[in-house]
Amino acid sequence: MVADNREKRYAQQGIGSSYLFRVDHDTIIDATKCGNLARFINHCCTVSLDQQWCTPEMFYPPEAISQKKIVIYSKQPIAVNEEITYDYKFPLEENKIPCLCGTENCRGTLN
Ligand SMILES: [Zn+2]
C-alpha cells in the first residue's frame, strides 16, 4: 500500500524510474531517492548475480538491528569493468515492458 502510493507520487512528480525492491510479501525497500550503487544493477534474463534474503542478525548484534537487509551474491567471479546484472523477476502484467538484455535466453519482456 505504501509502495503503491509512493510509485503513484513519483510518477506525478515526474520521477520516471522508481527503485522499489520487494523483499517479501510485506516488505518493499524504496531506493528511489537514496541507496547505494547496487540500485543501478540492470536487469538481464541470463543473470550473473543471485539474490538471497537474509536477516541482518547474521551480520550485526541483535540490539543494532531494526530493518531487513538485501544481500546480493555473485554466481561467478566478476572482472574489472564487467557489468553485473540481475533478474528482477517482475510480476506478470498486461502492459509489457520490453527487455533489451539481448542474451540468447531473453524472455522478451521484463514482466
Ligand atoms: Zn532479456
PDB file of N, CA and C in Angstrom, residues 17-110:
ATOM      1  N   SER A  17      11.640   6.655 -13.058  1.00  0.00           N
ATOM      2  CA  SER A  17      12.210   5.382 -12.627  1.00  0.00           C
ATOM      3  C   SER A  17      12.228   5.334 -11.107  1.00  0.00           C
ATOM      4  N   SER A  18      11.427   4.449 -10.568  1.00  0.00           N
ATOM      5  CA  SER A  18      11.484   4.248  -9.132  1.00  0.00           C
ATOM      6  C   SER A  18      12.275   2.976  -8.863  1.00  0.00           C
ATOM      7  N   TYR A  19      12.800   2.869  -7.671  1.00  0.00           N
ATOM      8  CA  TYR A  19      13.638   1.733  -7.302  1.00  0.00           C
ATOM      9  C   TYR A  19      13.032   1.061  -6.081  1.00  0.00           C
ATOM     10  N   LEU A  20      11.856   0.497  -6.302  1.00  0.00           N
ATOM     11  CA  LEU A  20      11.154  -0.215  -5.243  1.00  0.00           C
ATOM     12  C   LEU A  20      11.494  -1.691  -5.366  1.00  0.00           C
ATOM     13  N   PHE A  21      12.055  -2.238  -4.328  1.00  0.00           N
ATOM     14  CA  PHE A  21      12.591  -3.595  -4.370  1.00  0.00           C
ATOM     15  C   PHE A  21      11.858  -4.452  -3.348  1.00  0.00           C
ATOM     16  N   ARG A  22      11.102  -5.446  -3.854  1.00  0.00           N
ATOM     17  CA  ARG A  22      10.322  -6.285  -2.947  1.00  0.00           C
ATOM     18  C   ARG A  22      11.236  -7.275  -2.229  1.00  0.00           C
ATOM     19  N   VAL A  23      11.153  -7.276  -0.909  1.00  0.00           N
ATOM     20  CA  VAL A  23      11.916  -8.211  -0.084  1.00  0.00           C
ATOM     21  C   VAL A  23      11.086  -9.456   0.191  1.00  0.00           C
ATOM     22  N   ASP A  24       9.851  -9.240   0.605  1.00  0.00           N
ATOM     23  CA  ASP A  24       8.920 -10.341   0.823  1.00  0.00           C
ATOM     24  C   ASP A  24       7.511  -9.782   0.680  1.00  0.00           C
ATOM     25  N   HIS A  25       6.510 -10.561   1.040  1.00  0.00           N
ATOM     26  CA  HIS A  25       5.118 -10.146   0.836  1.00  0.00           C
ATOM     27  C   HIS A  25       4.803  -8.809   1.509  1.00  0.00           C
ATOM     28  N   ASP A  26       5.398  -8.561   2.665  1.00  0.00           N
ATOM     29  CA  ASP A  26       5.053  -7.364   3.433  1.00  0.00           C
ATOM     30  C   ASP A  26       6.115  -6.278   3.416  1.00  0.00           C
ATOM     31  N   THR A  27       7.248  -6.512   2.769  1.00  0.00           N
ATOM     32  CA  THR A  27       8.355  -5.559   2.854  1.00  0.00           C
ATOM     33  C   THR A  27       8.861  -5.166   1.485  1.00  0.00           C
ATOM     34  N   ILE A  28       8.886  -3.848   1.214  1.00  0.00           N
ATOM     35  CA  ILE A  28       9.457  -3.301  -0.009  1.00  0.00           C
ATOM     36  C   ILE A  28      10.444  -2.212   0.389  1.00  0.00           C
ATOM     37  N   ILE A  29      11.664  -2.295  -0.127  1.00  0.00           N
ATOM     38  CA  ILE A  29      12.676  -1.286   0.150  1.00  0.00           C
ATOM     39  C   ILE A  29      12.636  -0.268  -0.981  1.00  0.00           C
ATOM     40  N   ASP A  30      12.564   1.014  -0.611  1.00  0.00           N
ATOM     41  CA  ASP A  30      12.498   2.098  -1.590  1.00  0.00           C
ATOM     42  C   ASP A  30      13.867   2.774  -1.679  1.00  0.00           C
ATOM     43  N   ALA A  31      14.564   2.533  -2.786  1.00  0.00           N
ATOM     44  CA  ALA A  31      15.879   3.152  -3.010  1.00  0.00           C
ATOM     45  C   ALA A  31      15.790   4.232  -4.089  1.00  0.00           C
ATOM     46  N   THR A  32      14.594   4.789  -4.279  1.00  0.00           N
ATOM     47  CA  THR A  32      14.410   5.793  -5.330  1.00  0.00           C
ATOM     48  C   THR A  32      15.207   7.059  -5.053  1.00  0.00           C
ATOM     49  N   LYS A  33      15.204   7.517  -3.823  1.00  0.00           N
ATOM     50  CA  LYS A  33      15.859   8.792  -3.509  1.00  0.00           C
ATOM     51  C   LYS A  33      17.173   8.627  -2.764  1.00  0.00           C
ATOM     52  N   CYS A  34      17.454   7.461  -2.259  1.00  0.00           N
ATOM     53  CA  CYS A  34      18.751   7.210  -1.633  1.00  0.00           C
ATOM     54  C   CYS A  34      19.016   5.707  -1.665  1.00  0.00           C
ATOM     55  N   GLY A  35      20.262   5.360  -1.579  1.00  0.00           N
ATOM     56  CA  GLY A  35      20.656   3.962  -1.636  1.00  0.00           C
ATOM     57  C   GLY A  35      22.049   3.870  -2.219  1.00  0.00           C
ATOM     58  N   ASN A  36      22.615   2.675  -2.211  1.00  0.00           N
ATOM     59  CA  ASN A  36      23.966   2.551  -2.766  1.00  0.00           C
ATOM     60  C   ASN A  36      23.912   2.204  -4.252  1.00  0.00           C
ATOM     61  N   LEU A  37      25.052   2.007  -4.862  1.00  0.00           N
ATOM     62  CA  LEU A  37      25.135   1.796  -6.306  1.00  0.00           C
ATOM     63  C   LEU A  37      24.432   0.523  -6.769  1.00  0.00           C
ATOM     64  N   ALA A  38      24.173  -0.408  -5.886  1.00  0.00           N
ATOM     65  CA  ALA A  38      23.503  -1.656  -6.270  1.00  0.00           C
ATOM     66  C   ALA A  38      22.123  -1.402  -6.860  1.00  0.00           C
ATOM     67  N   ARG A  39      21.519  -0.258  -6.537  1.00  0.00           N
ATOM     68  CA  ARG A  39      20.182   0.019  -7.087  1.00  0.00           C
ATOM     69  C   ARG A  39      20.214   0.241  -8.594  1.00  0.00           C
ATOM     70  N   PHE A  40      21.404   0.442  -9.159  1.00  0.00           N
ATOM     71  CA  PHE A  40      21.510   0.663 -10.605  1.00  0.00           C
ATOM     72  C   PHE A  40      21.860  -0.612 -11.380  1.00  0.00           C
ATOM     73  N   ILE A  41      21.856  -1.760 -10.711  1.00  0.00           N
ATOM     74  CA  ILE A  41      22.121  -3.017 -11.412  1.00  0.00           C
ATOM     75  C   ILE A  41      21.008  -3.255 -12.428  1.00  0.00           C
ATOM     76  N   ASN A  42      21.377  -3.474 -13.676  1.00  0.00           N
ATOM     77  CA  ASN A  42      20.398  -3.669 -14.738  1.00  0.00           C
ATOM     78  C   ASN A  42      19.834  -5.078 -14.738  1.00  0.00           C
ATOM     79  N   HIS A  43      18.634  -5.190 -15.310  1.00  0.00           N
ATOM     80  CA  HIS A  43      18.010  -6.496 -15.487  1.00  0.00           C
ATOM     81  C   HIS A  43      18.662  -7.241 -16.643  1.00  0.00           C
ATOM     82  N   CYS A  44      18.743  -8.552 -16.524  1.00  0.00           N
ATOM     83  CA  CYS A  44      19.156  -9.414 -17.634  1.00  0.00           C
ATOM     84  C   CYS A  44      18.483 -10.761 -17.423  1.00  0.00           C
ATOM     85  N   CYS A  45      18.012 -11.365 -18.515  1.00  0.00           N
ATOM     86  CA  CYS A  45      17.350 -12.667 -18.415  1.00  0.00           C
ATOM     87  C   CYS A  45      18.353 -13.779 -18.126  1.00  0.00           C
ATOM     88  N   THR A  46      19.626 -13.562 -18.434  1.00  0.00           N
ATOM     89  CA  THR A  46      20.687 -14.518 -18.106  1.00  0.00           C
ATOM     90  C   THR A  46      21.549 -13.846 -17.050  1.00  0.00           C
ATOM     91  N   VAL A  47      21.326 -14.176 -15.808  1.00  0.00           N
ATOM     92  CA  VAL A  47      21.871 -13.390 -14.710  1.00  0.00           C
ATOM     93  C   VAL A  47      23.298 -13.776 -14.349  1.00  0.00           C
ATOM     94  N   SER A  48      23.997 -12.801 -13.788  1.00  0.00           N
ATOM     95  CA  SER A  48      25.317 -13.068 -13.241  1.00  0.00           C
ATOM     96  C   SER A  48      25.301 -13.004 -11.716  1.00  0.00           C
ATOM     97  N   LEU A  49      24.202 -12.544 -11.166  1.00  0.00           N
ATOM     98  CA  LEU A  49      24.106 -12.435  -9.711  1.00  0.00           C
ATOM     99  C   LEU A  49      22.915 -13.234  -9.214  1.00  0.00           C
ATOM    100  N   ASP A  50      23.035 -13.688  -8.007  1.00  0.00           N
ATOM    101  CA  ASP A  50      21.925 -14.353  -7.350  1.00  0.00           C
ATOM    102  C   ASP A  50      21.558 -13.520  -6.131  1.00  0.00           C
ATOM    103  N   GLN A  51      20.335 -13.596  -5.791  1.00  0.00           N
ATOM    104  CA  GLN A  51      19.857 -12.787  -4.677  1.00  0.00           C
ATOM    105  C   GLN A  51      19.409 -13.699  -3.546  1.00  0.00           C
ATOM    106  N   GLN A  52      19.805 -13.363  -2.380  1.00  0.00           N
ATOM    107  CA  GLN A  52      19.332 -14.103  -1.222  1.00  0.00           C
ATOM    108  C   GLN A  52      18.917 -13.105  -0.169  1.00  0.00           C
ATOM    109  N   TRP A  53      17.840 -13.419   0.478  1.00  0.00           N
ATOM    110  CA  TRP A  53      17.382 -12.567   1.572  1.00  0.00           C
ATOM    111  C   TRP A  53      17.878 -13.173   2.851  1.00  0.00           C
ATOM    112  N   CYS A  54      18.366 -12.355   3.705  1.00  0.00           N
ATOM    113  CA  CYS A  54      18.776 -12.859   4.995  1.00  0.00           C
ATOM    114  C   CYS A  54      18.459 -11.808   6.037  1.00  0.00           C
ATOM    115  N   THR A  55      18.309 -12.239   7.222  1.00  0.00           N
ATOM    116  CA  THR A  55      18.060 -11.286   8.290  1.00  0.00           C
ATOM    117  C   THR A  55      19.392 -10.711   8.730  1.00  0.00           C
ATOM    118  N   PRO A  56      19.430  -9.452   9.083  1.00  0.00           N
ATOM    119  CA  PRO A  56      20.693  -8.799   9.407  1.00  0.00           C
ATOM    120  C   PRO A  56      21.322  -9.302  10.684  1.00  0.00           C
ATOM    121  N   GLU A  57      20.604 -10.101  11.452  1.00  0.00           N
ATOM    122  CA  GLU A  57      21.206 -10.648  12.667  1.00  0.00           C
ATOM    123  C   GLU A  57      22.458 -11.460  12.345  1.00  0.00           C
ATOM    124  N   MET A  58      22.559 -11.887  11.092  1.00  0.00           N
ATOM    125  CA  MET A  58      23.738 -12.638  10.682  1.00  0.00           C
ATOM    126  C   MET A  58      24.986 -11.759  10.694  1.00  0.00           C
ATOM    127  N   PHE A  59      24.822 -10.437  10.641  1.00  0.00           N
ATOM    128  CA  PHE A  59      25.961  -9.548  10.496  1.00  0.00           C
ATOM    129  C   PHE A  59      26.139  -8.569  11.654  1.00  0.00           C
ATOM    130  N   TYR A  60      25.102  -8.312  12.409  1.00  0.00           N
ATOM    131  CA  TYR A  60      25.173  -7.286  13.444  1.00  0.00           C
ATOM    132  C   TYR A  60      24.615  -7.833  14.756  1.00  0.00           C
ATOM    133  N   PRO A  61      25.008  -7.249  15.849  1.00  0.00           N
ATOM    134  CA  PRO A  61      24.406  -7.668  17.116  1.00  0.00           C
ATOM    135  C   PRO A  61      22.912  -7.361  17.111  1.00  0.00           C
ATOM    136  N   PRO A  62      22.102  -8.217  17.705  1.00  0.00           N
ATOM    137  CA  PRO A  62      20.643  -8.053  17.653  1.00  0.00           C
ATOM    138  C   PRO A  62      20.161  -6.685  18.102  1.00  0.00           C
ATOM    139  N   GLU A  63      20.812  -6.058  19.066  1.00  0.00           N
ATOM    140  CA  GLU A  63      20.328  -4.765  19.552  1.00  0.00           C
ATOM    141  C   GLU A  63      20.514  -3.659  18.518  1.00  0.00           C
ATOM    142  N   ALA A  64      21.346  -3.880  17.493  1.00  0.00           N
ATOM    143  CA  ALA A  64      21.579  -2.865  16.465  1.00  0.00           C
ATOM    144  C   ALA A  64      20.670  -3.050  15.261  1.00  0.00           C
ATOM    145  N   ILE A  65      19.805  -4.060  15.299  1.00  0.00           N
ATOM    146  CA  ILE A  65      19.006  -4.410  14.129  1.00  0.00           C
ATOM    147  C   ILE A  65      17.597  -3.870  14.250  1.00  0.00           C
ATOM    148  N   SER A  66      17.142  -3.189  13.179  1.00  0.00           N
ATOM    149  CA  SER A  66      15.739  -2.799  13.145  1.00  0.00           C
ATOM    150  C   SER A  66      15.138  -3.034  11.769  1.00  0.00           C
ATOM    151  N   GLN A  67      15.965  -3.333  10.759  1.00  0.00           N
ATOM    152  CA  GLN A  67      15.451  -3.493   9.409  1.00  0.00           C
ATOM    153  C   GLN A  67      16.086  -4.701   8.729  1.00  0.00           C
ATOM    154  N   LYS A  68      15.368  -5.242   7.732  1.00  0.00           N
ATOM    155  CA  LYS A  68      15.925  -6.301   6.916  1.00  0.00           C
ATOM    156  C   LYS A  68      16.934  -5.712   5.958  1.00  0.00           C
ATOM    157  N   LYS A  69      17.870  -6.524   5.503  1.00  0.00           N
ATOM    158  CA  LYS A  69      18.906  -6.092   4.565  1.00  0.00           C
ATOM    159  C   LYS A  69      18.800  -6.903   3.280  1.00  0.00           C
ATOM    160  N   ILE A  70      19.217  -6.317   2.184  1.00  0.00           N
ATOM    161  CA  ILE A  70      19.311  -7.029   0.914  1.00  0.00           C
ATOM    162  C   ILE A  70      20.768  -7.425   0.729  1.00  0.00           C
ATOM    163  N   VAL A  71      20.989  -8.696   0.431  1.00  0.00           N
ATOM    164  CA  VAL A  71      22.336  -9.190   0.173  1.00  0.00           C
ATOM    165  C   VAL A  71      22.328  -9.833  -1.201  1.00  0.00           C
ATOM    166  N   ILE A  72      23.242  -9.427  -2.062  1.00  0.00           N
ATOM    167  CA  ILE A  72      23.333  -9.978  -3.418  1.00  0.00           C
ATOM    168  C   ILE A  72      24.693 -10.623  -3.572  1.00  0.00           C
ATOM    169  N   TYR A  73      24.692 -11.893  -3.995  1.00  0.00           N
ATOM    170  CA  TYR A  73      25.914 -12.651  -4.179  1.00  0.00           C
ATOM    171  C   TYR A  73      26.160 -12.878  -5.663  1.00  0.00           C
ATOM    172  N   SER A  74      27.414 -12.941  -6.056  1.00  0.00           N
ATOM    173  CA  SER A  74      27.760 -13.276  -7.426  1.00  0.00           C
ATOM    174  C   SER A  74      27.865 -14.789  -7.574  1.00  0.00           C
ATOM    175  N   LYS A  75      27.373 -15.291  -8.722  1.00  0.00           N
ATOM    176  CA  LYS A  75      27.485 -16.718  -9.015  1.00  0.00           C
ATOM    177  C   LYS A  75      28.836 -17.047  -9.624  1.00  0.00           C
ATOM    178  N   GLN A  76      29.561 -16.023 -10.018  1.00  0.00           N
ATOM    179  CA  GLN A  76      30.829 -16.241 -10.726  1.00  0.00           C
ATOM    180  C   GLN A  76      31.768 -15.082 -10.414  1.00  0.00           C
ATOM    181  N   PRO A  77      33.072 -15.236 -10.694  1.00  0.00           N
ATOM    182  CA  PRO A  77      33.993 -14.114 -10.485  1.00  0.00           C
ATOM    183  C   PRO A  77      33.593 -12.933 -11.376  1.00  0.00           C
ATOM    184  N   ILE A  78      33.781 -11.719 -10.872  1.00  0.00           N
ATOM    185  CA  ILE A  78      33.438 -10.512 -11.618  1.00  0.00           C
ATOM    186  C   ILE A  78      34.721  -9.806 -12.016  1.00  0.00           C
ATOM    187  N   ALA A  79      34.911  -9.615 -13.314  1.00  0.00           N
ATOM    188  CA  ALA A  79      36.113  -8.944 -13.818  1.00  0.00           C
ATOM    189  C   ALA A  79      35.978  -7.430 -13.623  1.00  0.00           C
ATOM    190  N   VAL A  80      37.099  -6.744 -13.602  1.00  0.00           N
ATOM    191  CA  VAL A  80      37.091  -5.283 -13.518  1.00  0.00           C
ATOM    192  C   VAL A  80      36.329  -4.744 -14.724  1.00  0.00           C
ATOM    193  N   ASN A  81      35.433  -3.802 -14.487  1.00  0.00           N
ATOM    194  CA  ASN A  81      34.610  -3.149 -15.507  1.00  0.00           C
ATOM    195  C   ASN A  81      33.556  -4.065 -16.144  1.00  0.00           C
ATOM    196  N   GLU A  82      33.397  -5.272 -15.667  1.00  0.00           N
ATOM    197  CA  GLU A  82      32.342  -6.145 -16.183  1.00  0.00           C
ATOM    198  C   GLU A  82      31.001  -5.698 -15.608  1.00  0.00           C
ATOM    199  N   GLU A  83      29.975  -5.605 -16.443  1.00  0.00           N
ATOM    200  CA  GLU A  83      28.657  -5.235 -15.953  1.00  0.00           C
ATOM    201  C   GLU A  83      28.064  -6.400 -15.186  1.00  0.00           C
ATOM    202  N   ILE A  84      27.553  -6.122 -14.012  1.00  0.00           N
ATOM    203  CA  ILE A  84      26.836  -7.146 -13.267  1.00  0.00           C
ATOM    204  C   ILE A  84      25.354  -6.953 -13.513  1.00  0.00           C
ATOM    205  N   THR A  85      24.624  -8.049 -13.602  1.00  0.00           N
ATOM    206  CA  THR A  85      23.201  -7.991 -13.920  1.00  0.00           C
ATOM    207  C   THR A  85      22.433  -8.857 -12.938  1.00  0.00           C
ATOM    208  N   TYR A  86      21.130  -8.679 -12.983  1.00  0.00           N
ATOM    209  CA  TYR A  86      20.253  -9.352 -12.045  1.00  0.00           C
ATOM    210  C   TYR A  86      18.907  -9.580 -12.722  1.00  0.00           C
ATOM    211  N   ASP A  87      18.279 -10.728 -12.462  1.00  0.00           N
ATOM    212  CA  ASP A  87      16.933 -10.983 -12.977  1.00  0.00           C
ATOM    213  C   ASP A  87      15.932 -10.491 -11.944  1.00  0.00           C
ATOM    214  N   TYR A  88      15.284  -9.383 -12.227  1.00  0.00           N
ATOM    215  CA  TYR A  88      14.376  -8.757 -11.262  1.00  0.00           C
ATOM    216  C   TYR A  88      13.074  -9.523 -11.071  1.00  0.00           C
ATOM    217  N   LYS A  89      12.777 -10.436 -11.967  1.00  0.00           N
ATOM    218  CA  LYS A  89      11.592 -11.285 -11.826  1.00  0.00           C
ATOM    219  C   LYS A  89      10.344 -10.453 -11.500  1.00  0.00           C
ATOM    220  N   PHE A  90      10.089  -9.462 -12.328  1.00  0.00           N
ATOM    221  CA  PHE A  90       8.905  -8.631 -12.144  1.00  0.00           C
ATOM    222  C   PHE A  90       7.652  -9.492 -12.276  1.00  0.00           C
ATOM    223  N   PRO A  91       6.587  -9.146 -11.570  1.00  0.00           N
ATOM    224  CA  PRO A  91       5.341  -9.906 -11.717  1.00  0.00           C
ATOM    225  C   PRO A  91       4.773  -9.743 -13.124  1.00  0.00           C
ATOM    226  N   LEU A  92       4.063 -10.765 -13.590  1.00  0.00           N
ATOM    227  CA  LEU A  92       3.458 -10.706 -14.910  1.00  0.00           C
ATOM    228  C   LEU A  92       2.359  -9.652 -14.915  1.00  0.00           C
ATOM    229  N   GLU A  93       2.391  -8.797 -15.943  1.00  0.00           N
ATOM    230  CA  GLU A  93       1.386  -7.746 -16.079  1.00  0.00           C
ATOM    231  C   GLU A  93       0.925  -7.685 -17.523  1.00  0.00           C
ATOM    232  N   GLU A  94      -0.228  -7.066 -17.722  1.00  0.00           N
ATOM    233  CA  GLU A  94      -0.778  -6.949 -19.069  1.00  0.00           C
ATOM    234  C   GLU A  94       0.068  -6.010 -19.935  1.00  0.00           C
ATOM    235  N   ASN A  95       0.470  -4.887 -19.371  1.00  0.00           N
ATOM    236  CA  ASN A  95       1.315  -3.941 -20.106  1.00  0.00           C
ATOM    237  C   ASN A  95       2.766  -4.384 -20.005  1.00  0.00           C
ATOM    238  N   LYS A  96       3.286  -4.893 -21.090  1.00  0.00           N
ATOM    239  CA  LYS A  96       4.626  -5.478 -21.084  1.00  0.00           C
ATOM    240  C   LYS A  96       5.701  -4.409 -21.288  1.00  0.00           C
ATOM    241  N   ILE A  97       6.805  -4.596 -20.578  1.00  0.00           N
ATOM    242  CA  ILE A  97       7.976  -3.746 -20.745  1.00  0.00           C
ATOM    243  C   ILE A  97       8.995  -4.577 -21.521  1.00  0.00           C
ATOM    244  N   PRO A  98       9.393  -4.137 -22.717  1.00  0.00           N
ATOM    245  CA  PRO A  98      10.330  -4.934 -23.499  1.00  0.00           C
ATOM    246  C   PRO A  98      11.683  -5.069 -22.806  1.00  0.00           C
ATOM    247  N   CYS A  99      12.266  -6.249 -22.910  1.00  0.00           N
ATOM    248  CA  CYS A  99      13.601  -6.483 -22.358  1.00  0.00           C
ATOM    249  C   CYS A  99      14.618  -6.249 -23.468  1.00  0.00           C
ATOM    250  N   LEU A 100      15.648  -5.540 -23.132  1.00  0.00           N
ATOM    251  CA  LEU A 100      16.696  -5.219 -24.102  1.00  0.00           C
ATOM    252  C   LEU A 100      18.016  -5.891 -23.747  1.00  0.00           C
ATOM    253  N   CYS A 101      17.958  -6.965 -22.961  1.00  0.00           N
ATOM    254  CA  CYS A 101      19.222  -7.566 -22.500  1.00  0.00           C
ATOM    255  C   CYS A 101      20.004  -8.190 -23.651  1.00  0.00           C
ATOM    256  N   GLY A 102      19.295  -8.666 -24.667  1.00  0.00           N
ATOM    257  CA  GLY A 102      19.968  -9.183 -25.844  1.00  0.00           C
ATOM    258  C   GLY A 102      20.651 -10.531 -25.678  1.00  0.00           C
ATOM    259  N   THR A 103      20.382 -11.234 -24.574  1.00  0.00           N
ATOM    260  CA  THR A 103      21.012 -12.535 -24.392  1.00  0.00           C
ATOM    261  C   THR A 103      20.243 -13.624 -25.135  1.00  0.00           C
ATOM    262  N   GLU A 104      20.884 -14.748 -25.316  1.00  0.00           N
ATOM    263  CA  GLU A 104      20.283 -15.863 -26.055  1.00  0.00           C
ATOM    264  C   GLU A 104      18.993 -16.340 -25.399  1.00  0.00           C
ATOM    265  N   ASN A 105      18.934 -16.288 -24.072  1.00  0.00           N
ATOM    266  CA  ASN A 105      17.766 -16.773 -23.332  1.00  0.00           C
ATOM    267  C   ASN A 105      16.792 -15.659 -22.949  1.00  0.00           C
ATOM    268  N   CYS A 106      16.834 -14.551 -23.640  1.00  0.00           N
ATOM    269  CA  CYS A 106      15.968 -13.421 -23.305  1.00  0.00           C
ATOM    270  C   CYS A 106      14.494 -13.813 -23.440  1.00  0.00           C
ATOM    271  N   ARG A 107      13.698 -13.448 -22.425  1.00  0.00           N
ATOM    272  CA  ARG A 107      12.264 -13.770 -22.414  1.00  0.00           C
ATOM    273  C   ARG A 107      11.467 -12.750 -23.236  1.00  0.00           C
ATOM    274  N   GLY A 108      12.094 -11.663 -23.640  1.00  0.00           N
ATOM    275  CA  GLY A 108      11.428 -10.684 -24.488  1.00  0.00           C
ATOM    276  C   GLY A 108      10.807  -9.527 -23.720  1.00  0.00           C
ATOM    277  N   THR A 109      10.383  -9.781 -22.486  1.00  0.00           N
ATOM    278  CA  THR A 109       9.796  -8.724 -21.676  1.00  0.00           C
ATOM    279  C   THR A 109      10.310  -8.848 -20.233  1.00  0.00           C
ATOM    280  N   LEU A 110      10.256  -7.710 -19.526  1.00  0.00           N
ATOM    281  CA  LEU A 110      10.652  -7.728 -18.122  1.00  0.00           C
ATOM    282  C   LEU A 110       9.543  -8.306 -17.248  1.00  0.00           C
TER     283      LEU A 110
END
